[in-house]
XYZ file of N, CA and C in Angstrom:
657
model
N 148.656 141.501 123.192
C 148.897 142.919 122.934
C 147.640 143.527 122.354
N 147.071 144.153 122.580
C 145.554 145.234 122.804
C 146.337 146.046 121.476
N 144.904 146.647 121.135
C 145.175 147.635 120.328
C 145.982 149.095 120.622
N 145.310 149.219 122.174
C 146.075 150.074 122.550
C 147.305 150.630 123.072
N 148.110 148.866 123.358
C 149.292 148.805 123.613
C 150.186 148.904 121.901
N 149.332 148.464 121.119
C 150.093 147.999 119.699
C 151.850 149.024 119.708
N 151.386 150.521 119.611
C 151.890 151.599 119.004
C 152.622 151.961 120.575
N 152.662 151.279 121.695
C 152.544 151.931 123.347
C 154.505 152.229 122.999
N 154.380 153.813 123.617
C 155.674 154.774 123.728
C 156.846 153.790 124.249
N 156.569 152.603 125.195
C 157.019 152.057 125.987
C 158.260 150.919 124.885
N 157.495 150.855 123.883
C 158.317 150.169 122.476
C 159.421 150.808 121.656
N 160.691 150.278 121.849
C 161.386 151.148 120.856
C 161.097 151.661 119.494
N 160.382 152.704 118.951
C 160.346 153.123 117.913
C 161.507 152.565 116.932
N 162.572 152.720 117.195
C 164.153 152.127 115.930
C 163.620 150.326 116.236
N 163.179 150.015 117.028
C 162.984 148.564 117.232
C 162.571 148.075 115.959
N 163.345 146.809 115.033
C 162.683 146.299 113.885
C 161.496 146.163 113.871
N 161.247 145.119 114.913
C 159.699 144.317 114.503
C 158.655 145.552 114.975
N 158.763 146.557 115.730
C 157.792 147.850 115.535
C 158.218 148.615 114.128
N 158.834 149.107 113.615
C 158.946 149.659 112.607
C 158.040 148.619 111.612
N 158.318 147.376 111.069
C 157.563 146.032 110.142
C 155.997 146.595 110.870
N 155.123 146.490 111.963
C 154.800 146.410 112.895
C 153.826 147.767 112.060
N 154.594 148.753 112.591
C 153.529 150.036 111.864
C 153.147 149.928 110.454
N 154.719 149.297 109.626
C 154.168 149.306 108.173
C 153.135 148.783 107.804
N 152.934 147.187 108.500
C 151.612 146.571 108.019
C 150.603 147.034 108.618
N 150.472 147.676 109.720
C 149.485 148.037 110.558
C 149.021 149.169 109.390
N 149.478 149.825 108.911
C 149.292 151.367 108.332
C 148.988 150.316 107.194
N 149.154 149.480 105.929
C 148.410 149.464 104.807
C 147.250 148.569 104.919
N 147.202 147.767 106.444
C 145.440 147.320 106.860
C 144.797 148.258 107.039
N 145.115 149.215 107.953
C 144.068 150.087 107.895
C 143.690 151.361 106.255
N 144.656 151.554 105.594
C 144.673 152.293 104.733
C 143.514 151.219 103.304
N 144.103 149.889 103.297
C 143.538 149.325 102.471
C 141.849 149.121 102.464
N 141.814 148.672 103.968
C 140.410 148.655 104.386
C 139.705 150.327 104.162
N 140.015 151.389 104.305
C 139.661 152.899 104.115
C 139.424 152.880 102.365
N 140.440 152.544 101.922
C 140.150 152.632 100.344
C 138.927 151.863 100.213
N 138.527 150.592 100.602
C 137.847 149.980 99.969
C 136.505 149.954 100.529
N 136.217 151.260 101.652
C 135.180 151.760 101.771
C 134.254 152.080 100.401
N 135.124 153.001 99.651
C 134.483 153.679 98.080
C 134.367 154.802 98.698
N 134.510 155.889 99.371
C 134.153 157.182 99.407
C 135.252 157.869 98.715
N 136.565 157.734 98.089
C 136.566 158.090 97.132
C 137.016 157.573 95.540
N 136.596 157.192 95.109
C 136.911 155.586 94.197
C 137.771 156.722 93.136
N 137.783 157.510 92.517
C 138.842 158.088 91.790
C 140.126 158.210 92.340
N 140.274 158.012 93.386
C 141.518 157.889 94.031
C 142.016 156.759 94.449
N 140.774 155.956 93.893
C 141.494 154.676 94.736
C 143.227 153.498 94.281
N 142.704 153.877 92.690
C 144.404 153.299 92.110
C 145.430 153.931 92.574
N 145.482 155.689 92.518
C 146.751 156.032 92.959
C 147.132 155.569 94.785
N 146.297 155.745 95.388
C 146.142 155.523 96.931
C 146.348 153.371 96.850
N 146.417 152.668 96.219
C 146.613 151.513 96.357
C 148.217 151.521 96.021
N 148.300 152.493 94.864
C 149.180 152.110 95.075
C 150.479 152.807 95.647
N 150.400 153.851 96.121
C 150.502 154.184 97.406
C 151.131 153.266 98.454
N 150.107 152.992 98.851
C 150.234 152.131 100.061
C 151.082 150.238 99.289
N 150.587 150.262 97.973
C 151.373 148.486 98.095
C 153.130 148.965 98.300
N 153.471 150.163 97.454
C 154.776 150.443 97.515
C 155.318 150.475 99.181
N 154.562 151.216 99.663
C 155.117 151.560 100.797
C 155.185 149.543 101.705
N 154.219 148.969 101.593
C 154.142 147.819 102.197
C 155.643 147.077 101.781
N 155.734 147.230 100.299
C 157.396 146.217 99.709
C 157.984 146.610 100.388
N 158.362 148.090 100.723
C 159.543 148.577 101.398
C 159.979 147.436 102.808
N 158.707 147.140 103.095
C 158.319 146.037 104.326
C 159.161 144.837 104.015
N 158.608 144.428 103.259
C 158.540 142.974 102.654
C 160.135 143.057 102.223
N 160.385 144.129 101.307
C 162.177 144.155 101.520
C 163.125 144.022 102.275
N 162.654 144.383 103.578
C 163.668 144.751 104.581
C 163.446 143.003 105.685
N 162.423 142.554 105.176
C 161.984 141.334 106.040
C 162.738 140.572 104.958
N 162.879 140.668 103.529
C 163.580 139.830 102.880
C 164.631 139.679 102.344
N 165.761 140.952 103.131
C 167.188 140.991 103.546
C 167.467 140.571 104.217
N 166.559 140.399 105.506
C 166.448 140.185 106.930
C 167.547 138.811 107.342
N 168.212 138.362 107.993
C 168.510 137.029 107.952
C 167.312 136.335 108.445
N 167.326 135.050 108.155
C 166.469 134.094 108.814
C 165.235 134.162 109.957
N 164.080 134.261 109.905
C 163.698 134.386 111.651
C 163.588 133.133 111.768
N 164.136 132.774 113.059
C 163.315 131.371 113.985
C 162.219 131.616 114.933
N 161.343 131.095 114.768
C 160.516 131.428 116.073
C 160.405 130.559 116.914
N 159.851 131.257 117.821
C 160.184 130.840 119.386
C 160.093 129.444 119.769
N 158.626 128.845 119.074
C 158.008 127.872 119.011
C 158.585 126.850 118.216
N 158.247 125.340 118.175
C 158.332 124.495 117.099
C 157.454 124.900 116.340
N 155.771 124.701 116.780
C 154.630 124.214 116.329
C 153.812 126.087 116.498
N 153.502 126.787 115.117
C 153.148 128.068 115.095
C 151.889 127.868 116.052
N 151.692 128.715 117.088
C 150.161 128.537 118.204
C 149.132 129.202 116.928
N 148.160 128.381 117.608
C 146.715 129.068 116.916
C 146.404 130.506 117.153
N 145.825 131.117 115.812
C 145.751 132.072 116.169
C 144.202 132.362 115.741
N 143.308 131.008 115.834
C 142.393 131.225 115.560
C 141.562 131.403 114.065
N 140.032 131.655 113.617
C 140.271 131.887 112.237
C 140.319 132.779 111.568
N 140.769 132.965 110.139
C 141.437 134.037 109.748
C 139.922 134.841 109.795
N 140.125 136.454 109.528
C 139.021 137.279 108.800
C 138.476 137.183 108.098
N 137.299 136.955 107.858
C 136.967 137.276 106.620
C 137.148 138.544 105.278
N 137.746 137.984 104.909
C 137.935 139.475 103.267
C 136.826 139.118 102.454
N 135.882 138.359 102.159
C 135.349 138.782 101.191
C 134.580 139.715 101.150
N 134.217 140.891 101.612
C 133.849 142.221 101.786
C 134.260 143.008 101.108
N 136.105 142.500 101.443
C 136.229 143.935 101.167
C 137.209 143.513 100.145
N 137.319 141.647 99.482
C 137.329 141.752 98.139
C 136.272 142.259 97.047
N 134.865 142.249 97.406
C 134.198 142.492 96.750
C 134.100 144.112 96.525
N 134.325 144.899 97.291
C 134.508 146.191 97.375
C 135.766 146.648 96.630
N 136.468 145.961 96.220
C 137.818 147.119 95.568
C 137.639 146.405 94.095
N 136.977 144.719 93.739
C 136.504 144.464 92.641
C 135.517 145.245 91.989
N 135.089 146.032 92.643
C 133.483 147.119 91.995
C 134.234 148.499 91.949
N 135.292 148.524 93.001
C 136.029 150.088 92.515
C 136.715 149.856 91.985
N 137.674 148.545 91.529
C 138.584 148.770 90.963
C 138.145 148.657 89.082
N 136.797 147.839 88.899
C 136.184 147.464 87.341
C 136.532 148.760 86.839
N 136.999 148.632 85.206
C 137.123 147.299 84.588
C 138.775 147.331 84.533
N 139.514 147.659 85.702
C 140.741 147.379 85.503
C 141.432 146.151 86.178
N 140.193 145.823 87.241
C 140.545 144.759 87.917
C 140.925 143.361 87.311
N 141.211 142.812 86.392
C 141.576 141.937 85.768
C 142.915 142.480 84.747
N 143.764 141.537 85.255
C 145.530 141.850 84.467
C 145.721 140.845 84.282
N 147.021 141.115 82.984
C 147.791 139.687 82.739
C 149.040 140.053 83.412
N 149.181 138.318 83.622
C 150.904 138.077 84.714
C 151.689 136.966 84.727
N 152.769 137.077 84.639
C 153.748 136.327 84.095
C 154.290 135.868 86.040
N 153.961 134.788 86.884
C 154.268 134.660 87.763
C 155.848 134.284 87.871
N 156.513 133.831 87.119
C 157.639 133.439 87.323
C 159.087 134.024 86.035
N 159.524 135.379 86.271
C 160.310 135.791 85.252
C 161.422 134.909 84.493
N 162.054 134.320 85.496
C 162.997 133.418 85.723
C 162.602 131.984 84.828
N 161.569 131.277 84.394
C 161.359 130.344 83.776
C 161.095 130.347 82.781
N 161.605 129.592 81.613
C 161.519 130.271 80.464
C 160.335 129.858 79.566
N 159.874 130.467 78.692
C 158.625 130.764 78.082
C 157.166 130.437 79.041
N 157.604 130.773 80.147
C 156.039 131.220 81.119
C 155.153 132.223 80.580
N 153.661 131.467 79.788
C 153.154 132.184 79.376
C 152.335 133.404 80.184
N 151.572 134.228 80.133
C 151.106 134.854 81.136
C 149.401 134.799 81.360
N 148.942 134.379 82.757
C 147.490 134.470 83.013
C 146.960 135.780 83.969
N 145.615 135.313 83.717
C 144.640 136.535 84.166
C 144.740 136.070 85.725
N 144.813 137.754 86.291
C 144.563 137.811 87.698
C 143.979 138.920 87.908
N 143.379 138.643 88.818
C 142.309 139.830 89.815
C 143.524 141.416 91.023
N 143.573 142.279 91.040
C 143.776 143.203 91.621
C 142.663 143.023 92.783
N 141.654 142.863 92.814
C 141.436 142.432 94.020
C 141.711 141.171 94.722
N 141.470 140.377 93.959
C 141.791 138.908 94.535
C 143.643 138.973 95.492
N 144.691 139.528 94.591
C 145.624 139.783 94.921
C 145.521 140.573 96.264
N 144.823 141.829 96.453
C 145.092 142.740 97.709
C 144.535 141.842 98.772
N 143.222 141.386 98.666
C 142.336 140.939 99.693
C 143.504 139.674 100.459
N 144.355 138.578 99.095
C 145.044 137.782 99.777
C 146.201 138.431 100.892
N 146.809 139.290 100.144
C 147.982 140.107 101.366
C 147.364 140.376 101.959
N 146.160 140.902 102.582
C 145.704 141.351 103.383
C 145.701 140.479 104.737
N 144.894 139.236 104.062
C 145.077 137.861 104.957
C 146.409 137.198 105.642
N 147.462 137.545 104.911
C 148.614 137.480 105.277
C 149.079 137.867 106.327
N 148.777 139.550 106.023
C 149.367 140.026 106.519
C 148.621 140.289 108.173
N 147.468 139.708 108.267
C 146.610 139.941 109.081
C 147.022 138.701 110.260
N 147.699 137.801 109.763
C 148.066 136.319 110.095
C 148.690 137.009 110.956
N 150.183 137.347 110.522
C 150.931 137.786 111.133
C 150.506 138.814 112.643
N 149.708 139.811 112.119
C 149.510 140.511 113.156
C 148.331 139.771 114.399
N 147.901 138.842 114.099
C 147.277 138.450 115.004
C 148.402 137.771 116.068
N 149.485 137.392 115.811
C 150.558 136.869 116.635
C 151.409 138.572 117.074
N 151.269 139.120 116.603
C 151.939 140.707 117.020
C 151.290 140.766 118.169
N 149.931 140.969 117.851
C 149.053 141.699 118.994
C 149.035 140.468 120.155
N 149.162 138.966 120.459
C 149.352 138.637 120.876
C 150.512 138.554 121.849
N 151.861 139.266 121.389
C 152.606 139.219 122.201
C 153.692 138.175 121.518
N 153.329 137.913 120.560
C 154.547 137.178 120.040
C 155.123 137.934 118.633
N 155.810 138.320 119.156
C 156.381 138.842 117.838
C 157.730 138.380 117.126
N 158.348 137.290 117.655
C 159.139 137.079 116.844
C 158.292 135.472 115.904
N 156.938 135.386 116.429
C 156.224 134.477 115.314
C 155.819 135.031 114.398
N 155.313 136.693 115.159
C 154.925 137.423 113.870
C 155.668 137.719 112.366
N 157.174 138.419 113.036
C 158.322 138.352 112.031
C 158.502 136.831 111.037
N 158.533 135.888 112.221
C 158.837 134.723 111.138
C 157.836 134.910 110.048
N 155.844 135.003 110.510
C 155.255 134.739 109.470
C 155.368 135.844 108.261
N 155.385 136.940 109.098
C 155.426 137.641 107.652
C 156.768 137.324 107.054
N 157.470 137.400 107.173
C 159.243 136.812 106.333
C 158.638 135.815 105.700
N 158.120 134.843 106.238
C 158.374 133.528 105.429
C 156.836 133.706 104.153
N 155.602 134.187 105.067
C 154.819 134.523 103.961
C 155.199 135.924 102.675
N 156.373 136.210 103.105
C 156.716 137.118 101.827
C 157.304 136.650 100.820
N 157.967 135.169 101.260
C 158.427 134.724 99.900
C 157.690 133.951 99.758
N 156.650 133.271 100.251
C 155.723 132.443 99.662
C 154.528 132.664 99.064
N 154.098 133.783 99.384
C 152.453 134.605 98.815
C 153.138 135.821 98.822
N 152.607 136.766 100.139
C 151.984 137.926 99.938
C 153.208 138.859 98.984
N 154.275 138.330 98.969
C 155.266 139.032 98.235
C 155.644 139.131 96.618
N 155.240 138.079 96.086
C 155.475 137.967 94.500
C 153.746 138.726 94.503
N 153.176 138.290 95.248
C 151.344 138.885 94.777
C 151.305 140.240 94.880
N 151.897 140.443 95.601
C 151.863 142.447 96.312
C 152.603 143.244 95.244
N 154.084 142.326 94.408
C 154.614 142.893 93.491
C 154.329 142.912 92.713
N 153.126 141.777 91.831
C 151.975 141.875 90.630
C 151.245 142.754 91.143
N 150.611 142.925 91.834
C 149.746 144.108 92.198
C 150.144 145.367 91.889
N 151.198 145.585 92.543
C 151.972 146.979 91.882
C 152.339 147.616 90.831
N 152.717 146.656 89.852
C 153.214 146.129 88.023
C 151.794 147.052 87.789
N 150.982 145.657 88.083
C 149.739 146.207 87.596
C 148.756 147.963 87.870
N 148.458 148.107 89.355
C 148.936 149.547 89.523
C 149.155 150.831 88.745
N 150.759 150.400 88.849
C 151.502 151.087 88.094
C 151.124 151.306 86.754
N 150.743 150.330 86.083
C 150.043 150.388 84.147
C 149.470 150.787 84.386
N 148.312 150.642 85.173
C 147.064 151.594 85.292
C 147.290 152.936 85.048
N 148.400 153.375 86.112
C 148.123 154.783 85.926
C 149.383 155.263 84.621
N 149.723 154.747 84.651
C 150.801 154.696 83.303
C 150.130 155.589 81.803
N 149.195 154.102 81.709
C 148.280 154.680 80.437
C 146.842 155.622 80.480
N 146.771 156.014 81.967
C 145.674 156.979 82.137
C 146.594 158.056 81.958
N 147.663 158.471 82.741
C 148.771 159.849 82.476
C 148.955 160.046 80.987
N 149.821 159.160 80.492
C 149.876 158.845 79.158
C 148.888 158.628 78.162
N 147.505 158.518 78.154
C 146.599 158.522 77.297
C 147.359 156.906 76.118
N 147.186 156.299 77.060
C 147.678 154.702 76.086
C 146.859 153.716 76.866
N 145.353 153.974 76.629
C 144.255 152.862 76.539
C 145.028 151.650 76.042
N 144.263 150.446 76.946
C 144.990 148.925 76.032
C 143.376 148.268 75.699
N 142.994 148.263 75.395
C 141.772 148.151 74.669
C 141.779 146.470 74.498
N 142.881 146.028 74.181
C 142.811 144.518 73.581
C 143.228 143.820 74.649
N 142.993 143.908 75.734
C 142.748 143.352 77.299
C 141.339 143.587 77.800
N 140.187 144.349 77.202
C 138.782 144.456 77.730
C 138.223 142.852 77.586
N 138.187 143.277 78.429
C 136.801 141.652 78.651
C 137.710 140.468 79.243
N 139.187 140.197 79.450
C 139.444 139.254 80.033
C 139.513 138.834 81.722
N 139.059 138.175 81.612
C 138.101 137.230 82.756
C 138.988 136.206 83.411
N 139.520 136.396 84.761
C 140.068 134.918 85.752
C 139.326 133.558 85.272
N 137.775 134.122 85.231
C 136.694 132.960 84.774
C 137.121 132.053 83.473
N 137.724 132.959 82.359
C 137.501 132.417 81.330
C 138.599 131.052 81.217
N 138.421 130.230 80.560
C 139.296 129.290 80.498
C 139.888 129.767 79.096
N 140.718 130.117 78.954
C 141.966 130.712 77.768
C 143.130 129.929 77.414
N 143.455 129.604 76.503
C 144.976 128.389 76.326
C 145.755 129.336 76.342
N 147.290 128.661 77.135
C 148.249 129.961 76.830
C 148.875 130.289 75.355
N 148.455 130.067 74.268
C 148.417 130.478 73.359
C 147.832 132.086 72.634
N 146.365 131.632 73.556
C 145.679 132.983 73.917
C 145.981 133.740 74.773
N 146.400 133.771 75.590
C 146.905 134.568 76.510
C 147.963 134.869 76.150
N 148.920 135.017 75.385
C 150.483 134.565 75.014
C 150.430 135.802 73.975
N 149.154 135.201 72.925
C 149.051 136.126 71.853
C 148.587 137.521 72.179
N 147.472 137.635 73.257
C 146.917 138.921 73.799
C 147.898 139.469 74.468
N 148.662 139.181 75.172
C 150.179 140.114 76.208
C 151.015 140.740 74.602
N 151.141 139.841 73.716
C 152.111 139.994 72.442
C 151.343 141.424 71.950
N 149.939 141.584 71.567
C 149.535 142.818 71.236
C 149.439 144.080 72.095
N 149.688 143.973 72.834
C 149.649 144.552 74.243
C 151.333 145.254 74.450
N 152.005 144.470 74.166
C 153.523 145.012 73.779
C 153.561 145.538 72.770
N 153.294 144.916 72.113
C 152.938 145.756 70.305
C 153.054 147.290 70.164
N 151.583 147.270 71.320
C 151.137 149.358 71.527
C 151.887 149.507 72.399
N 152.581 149.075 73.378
C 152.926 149.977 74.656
C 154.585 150.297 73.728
N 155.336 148.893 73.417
C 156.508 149.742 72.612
C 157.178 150.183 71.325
N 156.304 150.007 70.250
C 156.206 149.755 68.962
C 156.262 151.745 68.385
N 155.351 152.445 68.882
C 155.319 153.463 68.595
C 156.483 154.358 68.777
N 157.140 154.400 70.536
C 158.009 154.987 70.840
C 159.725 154.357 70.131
N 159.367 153.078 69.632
C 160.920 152.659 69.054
C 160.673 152.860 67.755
N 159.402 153.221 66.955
C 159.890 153.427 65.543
C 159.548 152.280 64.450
N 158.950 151.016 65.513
C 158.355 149.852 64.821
C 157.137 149.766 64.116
N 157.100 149.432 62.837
C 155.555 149.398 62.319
C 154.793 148.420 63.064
N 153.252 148.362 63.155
C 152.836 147.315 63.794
C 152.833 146.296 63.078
N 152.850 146.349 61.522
C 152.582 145.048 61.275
C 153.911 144.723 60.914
N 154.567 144.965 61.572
C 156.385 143.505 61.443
C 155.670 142.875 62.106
Protein backbone atom coordinates (compact mmCIF):
# COMPACT_ATOMS: atom_id res chain seq x y z
CA UNK A 1 0.00 0.00 0.00
CA UNK A 2 1.75 3.37 -1.46
CA UNK A 3 1.34 6.41 0.17
CA UNK A 4 -1.01 7.33 -2.13
CA UNK A 5 -3.33 4.57 -1.80
CA UNK A 6 -2.92 4.91 2.24
CA UNK A 7 -6.09 7.46 2.65
CA UNK A 8 -7.59 5.97 -1.22
CA UNK A 9 -11.72 6.96 -1.20
CA UNK A 10 -11.94 3.33 -2.25
CA UNK A 11 -11.51 2.42 1.81
CA UNK A 12 -14.32 2.54 4.07
CA UNK A 13 -13.87 5.65 6.01
CA UNK A 14 -16.28 3.93 9.27
CA UNK A 15 -13.78 0.95 8.49
CA UNK A 16 -11.82 0.32 11.98
CA UNK A 17 -8.42 -0.35 10.90
CA UNK A 18 -8.69 3.06 8.56
CA UNK A 19 -10.04 5.13 11.22
CA UNK A 20 -6.65 3.48 13.86
CA UNK A 21 -4.96 3.99 10.36
CA UNK A 22 -5.46 7.92 10.10
CA UNK A 23 -5.00 8.32 13.87
CA UNK A 24 -1.45 7.11 13.80
CA UNK A 25 -0.80 8.34 10.46
CA UNK A 26 -1.86 12.00 11.71
CA UNK A 27 0.45 11.97 15.11
CA UNK A 28 3.67 10.67 12.74
CA UNK A 29 3.31 13.21 10.74
CA UNK A 30 2.28 15.92 13.36
CA UNK A 31 5.10 14.66 15.74
CA UNK A 32 7.75 14.71 13.13
CA UNK A 33 6.37 18.70 12.20
CA UNK A 34 6.76 19.57 15.89
CA UNK A 35 10.08 18.41 16.09
CA UNK A 36 11.18 20.38 13.19
CA UNK A 37 11.49 23.56 15.94
CA UNK A 38 9.83 26.20 13.84
CA UNK A 39 7.73 26.76 16.50
CA UNK A 40 9.18 25.51 19.87
CA UNK A 41 6.73 27.66 22.15
CA UNK A 42 4.15 25.62 20.98
CA UNK A 43 5.61 22.68 21.03
CA UNK A 44 4.26 21.23 24.69
CA UNK A 45 0.77 22.28 24.04
CA UNK A 46 0.83 20.73 20.30
CA UNK A 47 2.49 17.35 21.87
CA UNK A 48 0.23 17.24 23.74
CA UNK A 49 -2.33 17.65 21.55
CA UNK A 50 -1.57 15.11 19.47
CA UNK A 51 -0.41 12.24 22.45
CA UNK A 52 -4.17 12.70 23.64
CA UNK A 53 -5.59 12.37 20.47
CA UNK A 54 -3.19 9.13 19.70
CA UNK A 55 -4.74 7.30 23.38
CA UNK A 56 -8.03 7.83 21.99
CA UNK A 57 -6.26 5.18 19.46
CA UNK A 58 -4.66 3.08 21.75
CA UNK A 59 -8.15 2.97 23.69
CA UNK A 60 -10.25 1.81 21.21
CA UNK A 61 -7.41 -0.89 20.09
CA UNK A 62 -7.48 -1.72 23.84
CA UNK A 63 -11.25 -2.45 24.12
CA UNK A 64 -10.82 -3.99 20.94
CA UNK A 65 -11.23 -7.86 21.36
CA UNK A 66 -8.20 -9.80 20.56
CA UNK A 67 -6.48 -9.39 17.00
CA UNK A 68 -5.10 -12.58 15.39
CA UNK A 69 -3.11 -12.11 12.57
CA UNK A 70 -3.12 -13.61 9.54
CA UNK A 71 0.25 -15.09 9.85
CA UNK A 72 1.96 -17.42 12.46
CA UNK A 73 5.40 -15.87 12.06
CA UNK A 74 5.00 -11.58 11.87
CA UNK A 75 6.78 -11.03 7.95
CA UNK A 76 9.69 -8.73 7.92
CA UNK A 77 9.18 -5.54 7.64
CA UNK A 78 12.57 -4.67 7.32
CA UNK A 79 14.66 -2.09 9.56
CA UNK A 80 13.05 0.10 11.75
CA UNK A 81 13.70 4.16 11.14
CA UNK A 82 15.85 5.75 12.49
CA UNK A 83 14.55 8.36 15.40
CA UNK A 84 17.46 9.55 16.65
CA UNK A 85 16.96 12.87 14.86
CA UNK A 86 14.20 13.55 15.81
CA UNK A 87 14.87 12.30 19.43
CA UNK A 88 17.43 14.69 19.55
CA UNK A 89 15.25 17.47 18.26
CA UNK A 90 12.29 17.52 20.77
CA UNK A 91 15.23 16.82 23.64
CA UNK A 92 16.63 20.53 22.69
CA UNK A 93 12.91 21.81 22.36
CA UNK A 94 11.65 20.18 24.89
CA UNK A 95 14.98 21.31 27.76
CA UNK A 96 14.75 21.74 30.63
CA UNK A 97 11.45 20.01 30.92
CA UNK A 98 12.47 17.04 29.21
CA UNK A 99 13.35 14.98 32.15
CA UNK A 100 10.24 13.73 34.62
CA UNK A 101 9.67 11.57 37.42
CA UNK A 102 7.44 8.25 36.94
CA UNK A 103 5.97 5.82 38.81
CA UNK A 104 5.69 2.94 35.96
CA UNK A 105 3.48 0.68 37.71
CA UNK A 106 0.42 2.28 39.95
CA UNK A 107 -0.80 -0.99 40.89
CA UNK A 108 2.44 -2.24 42.85
CA UNK A 109 2.93 -1.23 45.97
CA UNK A 110 5.59 1.20 47.13
CA UNK A 111 7.04 1.60 43.41
CA UNK A 112 9.34 4.19 43.88
CA UNK A 113 9.48 6.68 41.02
CA UNK A 114 12.42 7.20 38.22
CA UNK A 115 13.65 9.71 35.80
CA UNK A 116 12.46 9.60 32.23
CA UNK A 117 13.03 11.50 29.12
CA UNK A 118 9.81 13.13 27.17
CA UNK A 119 11.76 12.61 24.39
CA UNK A 120 13.08 9.31 24.81
CA UNK A 121 9.31 8.34 25.48
CA UNK A 122 7.83 10.10 22.08
CA UNK A 123 10.71 9.03 19.77
CA UNK A 124 9.92 5.22 21.26
CA UNK A 125 5.99 5.43 20.21
CA UNK A 126 6.97 6.72 17.35
CA UNK A 127 8.93 3.49 16.48
CA UNK A 128 6.03 1.61 17.39
CA UNK A 129 3.93 3.02 15.92
CA UNK A 130 5.87 3.19 12.70
CA UNK A 131 6.21 -0.81 13.03
CA UNK A 132 2.86 -1.10 12.66
CA UNK A 133 2.39 1.08 9.74
CA UNK A 134 4.97 -0.38 7.78
CA UNK A 135 2.65 -3.62 7.68
CA UNK A 136 -0.47 -1.08 6.91
CA UNK A 137 1.16 0.26 3.95
CA UNK A 138 2.07 -3.09 2.99
CA UNK A 139 -1.24 -4.39 2.68
CA UNK A 140 -1.51 -6.17 5.74
CA UNK A 141 -3.50 -4.76 7.98
CA UNK A 142 -4.82 -7.04 10.17
CA UNK A 143 -0.79 -7.51 11.23
CA UNK A 144 -0.86 -3.99 11.49
CA UNK A 145 -3.89 -3.97 14.06
CA UNK A 146 -2.40 -6.93 15.85
CA UNK A 147 0.95 -4.88 16.25
CA UNK A 148 -0.29 -1.87 17.33
CA UNK A 149 -2.91 -3.68 19.95
CA UNK A 150 -0.41 -5.79 21.23
CA UNK A 151 2.41 -2.98 21.23
CA UNK A 152 -0.10 -0.83 23.23
CA UNK A 153 -0.05 -2.89 26.08
CA UNK A 154 3.41 -3.63 25.94
CA UNK A 155 5.30 -0.17 25.21
CA UNK A 156 3.89 2.44 23.29
CA UNK A 157 0.84 2.61 25.66
CA UNK A 158 1.85 2.92 29.40
CA UNK A 159 4.88 5.29 27.63
CA UNK A 160 2.43 7.56 25.59
CA UNK A 161 0.36 7.78 28.97
CA UNK A 162 3.62 8.98 30.99
CA UNK A 163 4.16 11.24 28.34
CA UNK A 164 0.91 12.86 28.70
CA UNK A 165 0.95 12.97 32.84
CA UNK A 166 3.96 14.61 32.11
CA UNK A 167 2.68 17.09 29.34
CA UNK A 168 -0.01 17.83 31.13
CA UNK A 169 2.27 19.20 34.46
CA UNK A 170 4.03 21.04 32.19
CA UNK A 171 1.46 23.09 31.24
CA UNK A 172 -0.32 22.82 34.53
CA UNK A 173 2.35 24.82 36.37
CA UNK A 174 3.15 27.25 33.47
CA UNK A 175 -0.95 28.29 33.50
CA UNK A 176 -0.82 28.13 37.14
CA UNK A 177 2.47 29.84 37.88
CA UNK A 178 3.63 26.59 40.19
CA UNK A 179 7.37 26.28 39.09
CA UNK A 180 8.75 22.83 40.66
CA UNK A 181 12.12 23.97 41.07
CA UNK A 182 13.20 20.85 43.20
CA UNK A 183 13.16 18.61 40.01
CA UNK A 184 15.93 21.02 38.11
CA UNK A 185 18.83 19.15 37.25
CA UNK A 186 17.50 15.56 37.35
CA UNK A 187 19.15 13.47 34.86
CA UNK A 188 18.06 9.67 33.24
CA UNK A 189 22.07 9.74 33.50
CA UNK A 190 22.26 10.14 37.05
CA UNK A 191 22.40 7.05 39.08
CA UNK A 192 19.91 8.09 42.13
CA UNK A 193 18.73 5.40 44.93
CA UNK A 194 15.07 5.21 45.16
CA UNK A 195 15.29 6.77 48.30
CA UNK A 196 16.31 9.81 46.36
CA UNK A 197 14.03 9.76 44.01
CA UNK A 198 11.24 8.80 46.53
CA UNK A 199 12.26 11.80 48.64
CA UNK A 200 12.38 14.36 45.55
CA UNK A 201 8.58 13.20 44.10
CA UNK A 202 7.66 13.61 48.21
CA UNK A 203 8.70 17.46 47.88
CA UNK A 204 7.22 17.84 44.76
CA UNK A 205 3.77 16.80 46.32
CA UNK A 206 4.52 18.87 49.17
CA UNK A 207 4.09 22.23 46.67
CA UNK A 208 1.70 20.94 44.22
CA UNK A 209 -0.88 19.98 47.30
CA UNK A 210 0.02 21.37 50.56
CA UNK A 211 -0.97 24.99 49.80
CA UNK A 212 -4.41 24.40 48.25
CA UNK A 213 -5.45 21.85 51.33
CA UNK A 214 -4.31 24.14 54.07
CA UNK A 215 -1.13 21.99 55.04
CA UNK A 216 1.93 23.62 56.56
CA UNK A 217 5.01 22.47 54.79
CA UNK A 218 6.78 21.53 57.54
CA UNK A 219 4.25 18.61 58.93
Amino acid sequence: MSDATLHATTRDPDDFAVQIADQVESFLVAVTEVAKGDEPGSAVPFLLLEVSQLLLAGGRLGAHEDIVPDERYEPDTGPDADVDELRENLARLLDPVDVYSEVFDPYEPRTAPVPARLSDDIADVITDLRHGMAHYRAGRVTEALWWWQFSYFSNWGPTASAALRALQSVLIHVRLNQPLEELDGLDTDQSMGDETLEFEAGKVMAQEIAGPLGIRRGQ
